[in-house]
Each structure stands twice: as C-alpha cells, then as structure tokens.
Amino acid sequence: MSKEMTSKQENRVMPSGLPFIAAGAVWFILALILPVYKLYALIITAAAAAAAFVLLTLKRRKQIAELPPAPPVKVRADEMAKKIDQCRDALLSKQPQIKNEQVSQVAGSIAKTLDLIADELERDPKDRNKVRKLANHYTAMITELVDKYIKLEAQPAGGGNIDASMARIEEGLSGADKALKRILDDMFSDDAMEISADITVLEQLLKTEGSENKMDFSGLDKEQE
C-alpha cells in the first residue's frame, strides 16, 4: 500500500475531540429549543448529547480498527522514539533540581538533542539502527547519572570521593551531549547527500555552453551564513 493511500485512510479517522464537540453542540442547540429548566426537557437534552457522544466514539473506534497495521519497521522506530522521549522528559523534570548551572545547561542541551533525535526517527524510521543502542541502553544510563549527580549535590559536605564522583559525572554528561549531537548530525547524512545530488542535477540542467543562464550554487552555503 502506498504512503498516499495510507495517509488518506488515516485522514478518514475523525479527530479524538469530535465526539465531545458534537455532544456539546447537541446540548447547546436543544437547550435553546427546549425548556431545560423542566425535568423532562433536561433529561431529553442530556440523553441526546450522550447518544451523540457514544455514537461518534463507537464510529471512531471502528475507523481506527479498520486502519491497516503499521509496518514492523515503523513500530520498532516508534518504540525507540518513545524511550528517547521518556529520557528527555525525565531530564527536563530533573533539570531544576541541579544546582550547578553549567551541568543544568548540559542536561537541558541533552534533552533538546534527544527531542530532535526522536522527531527525526519518527520522520524517517530507517534511522533506527543509528539510535538502537541510544534508545535501549544509553538513555537509561544518562538518566541514572543525572539522578546520582543530584544526590551527590545534596550531601551536606563535600569530600574527596564525592567531588571526584561529581567531576566524573560532569565529564560523562558533557561527553554524552557531544556524542548525541554527532548522532543527530549523522541522521541527516542521507538528506545532505540527496540535497547535494539534487543541486548537482540542477546545475547540469541549467548549464548551457555559451549561455548566460549558467548558475553556480557553490557559494550558496556562504550566502546563508
């Protein structure tokens, strides 16, 4: 099944909030027509709104059930993206607890990069092999390091072992931040190759011997800077 057909089928699923909106609309319309201050009218209005909600909810469930199953590759990529998002959320919740401003900024930077990695993975499931270890192992390690750092910071008095452990964690988080940025950059390598190929083809099409329509894209990057 083509991506276009799948997209059309997904578009046929009504929005999750539509049953609530429909129930509210039915209630509002009947409330204008019927004397809802009377018990029978109030019961009719409530029953009609509830019926609209139930019918649309059942219809939406049927639409979802009729959707084709997601490809295994997409399912696995989504599972990895979910793990990465969980690590991002954990870091963002723990960031205010970090007293060291520099370490707090590194944790925020890691969370931001994880968010971008998860988004790119959802966009292109083929990148799952590039982030498999990150999703399955390193995200948990990063979260654990931040937890340990917060506990060490909370100690009433620092000591040689505490200071040494905190320094090692700081170094580890800084290294993880840089490594994650390299992973994110690598995930866009295919796009960079496609862009380069498209520009090369475009240049060849526009280059005509002796023509004034020659175009040179070599300085495009410099202009953008």
Coordinates of C-alpha atoms in Angstrom, one line a residue, residues 44-138:
I44 CA -34.1 14.7 26.8
T45 CA -31.2 17.1 26.2
A46 CA -28.8 15.1 28.3
A47 CA -29.8 11.8 26.6
A48 CA -29.4 13.3 23.1
A49 CA -26.0 14.7 24.0
A50 CA -24.9 11.4 25.5
A51 CA -26.2 9.5 22.4
A52 CA -24.3 11.7 20.1
F53 CA -21.1 11.2 22.1
V54 CA -21.5 7.4 22.2
L55 CA -22.3 7.0 18.5
L56 CA -19.4 9.1 17.4
T57 CA -17.0 7.4 19.8
L58 CA -18.0 4.0 18.5
K59 CA -17.6 5.2 14.9
R60 CA -14.1 6.5 15.6
R61 CA -13.1 3.2 17.3
K62 CA -14.4 1.3 14.2
Q63 CA -12.4 3.7 11.9
I64 CA -9.2 3.0 13.9
A65 CA -9.8 -0.7 13.9
E66 CA -10.1 -0.7 10.1
L67 CA -6.7 1.1 9.6
P68 CA -4.0 -1.1 8.1
P69 CA -1.4 -2.3 10.6
A70 CA 1.7 -0.2 10.8
P71 CA 4.8 -1.7 9.2
P72 CA 7.1 -3.5 11.7
V73 CA 9.9 -1.1 10.9
K74 CA 7.7 1.9 11.8
V75 CA 6.5 0.1 15.0
R76 CA 10.1 -0.5 16.2
A77 CA 11.1 3.0 15.3
D78 CA 8.2 4.5 17.3
E79 CA 9.1 2.3 20.3
M80 CA 12.7 3.7 20.2
A81 CA 11.4 7.2 19.8
K82 CA 9.1 6.7 22.9
K83 CA 12.1 5.6 25.0
I84 CA 14.1 8.6 23.9
D85 CA 11.2 10.9 24.7
Q86 CA 10.9 9.4 28.1
C87 CA 14.6 10.2 28.8
R88 CA 14.0 13.7 27.5
D89 CA 11.0 14.2 29.8
A90 CA 13.0 12.8 32.8
L91 CA 15.9 15.2 32.2
L92 CA 13.6 18.2 31.9
S93 CA 11.9 17.3 35.2
K94 CA 15.2 16.8 37.0
Q95 CA 16.9 19.9 35.5
P96 CA 15.6 22.4 38.1
Q97 CA 17.0 20.1 40.8
I98 CA 20.6 20.5 39.6
K99 CA 22.3 23.3 41.5
N100 CA 25.3 23.5 39.2
E101 CA 24.3 25.9 36.5
Q102 CA 26.7 24.5 33.9
V103 CA 25.6 20.9 34.5
S104 CA 22.0 22.1 34.4
Q105 CA 22.6 23.6 31.0
V106 CA 24.2 20.4 29.7
A107 CA 21.2 18.4 30.9
G108 CA 18.9 20.8 29.0
S109 CA 21.1 20.6 25.9
I110 CA 20.9 16.8 26.1
A111 CA 17.1 16.9 26.4
K112 CA 16.8 19.2 23.4
T113 CA 19.0 17.0 21.3
L114 CA 17.1 13.9 22.4
D115 CA 13.9 15.6 21.3
L116 CA 15.3 16.3 17.9
I117 CA 16.6 12.7 17.5
A118 CA 13.1 11.3 18.4
D119 CA 11.4 13.6 15.9
E120 CA 13.8 12.6 13.1
L121 CA 13.4 8.9 14.0
E122 CA 9.6 9.2 13.7
R123 CA 10.0 11.0 10.4
D124 CA 12.5 8.5 9.0
P125 CA 12.3 5.0 10.6
K126 CA 15.3 3.9 8.6
D127 CA 17.5 5.7 11.1
R128 CA 16.5 3.3 13.9
N129 CA 19.8 1.4 13.5
K130 CA 21.7 4.6 14.2
V131 CA 20.0 5.1 17.6
R132 CA 19.3 1.5 18.7
K133 CA 21.9 1.5 21.5
L134 CA 21.0 5.0 22.5
A135 CA 17.3 4.1 22.9
N136 CA 17.8 0.7 24.6
H137 CA 20.8 1.4 26.8
Y138 CA 22.3 4.9 26.9

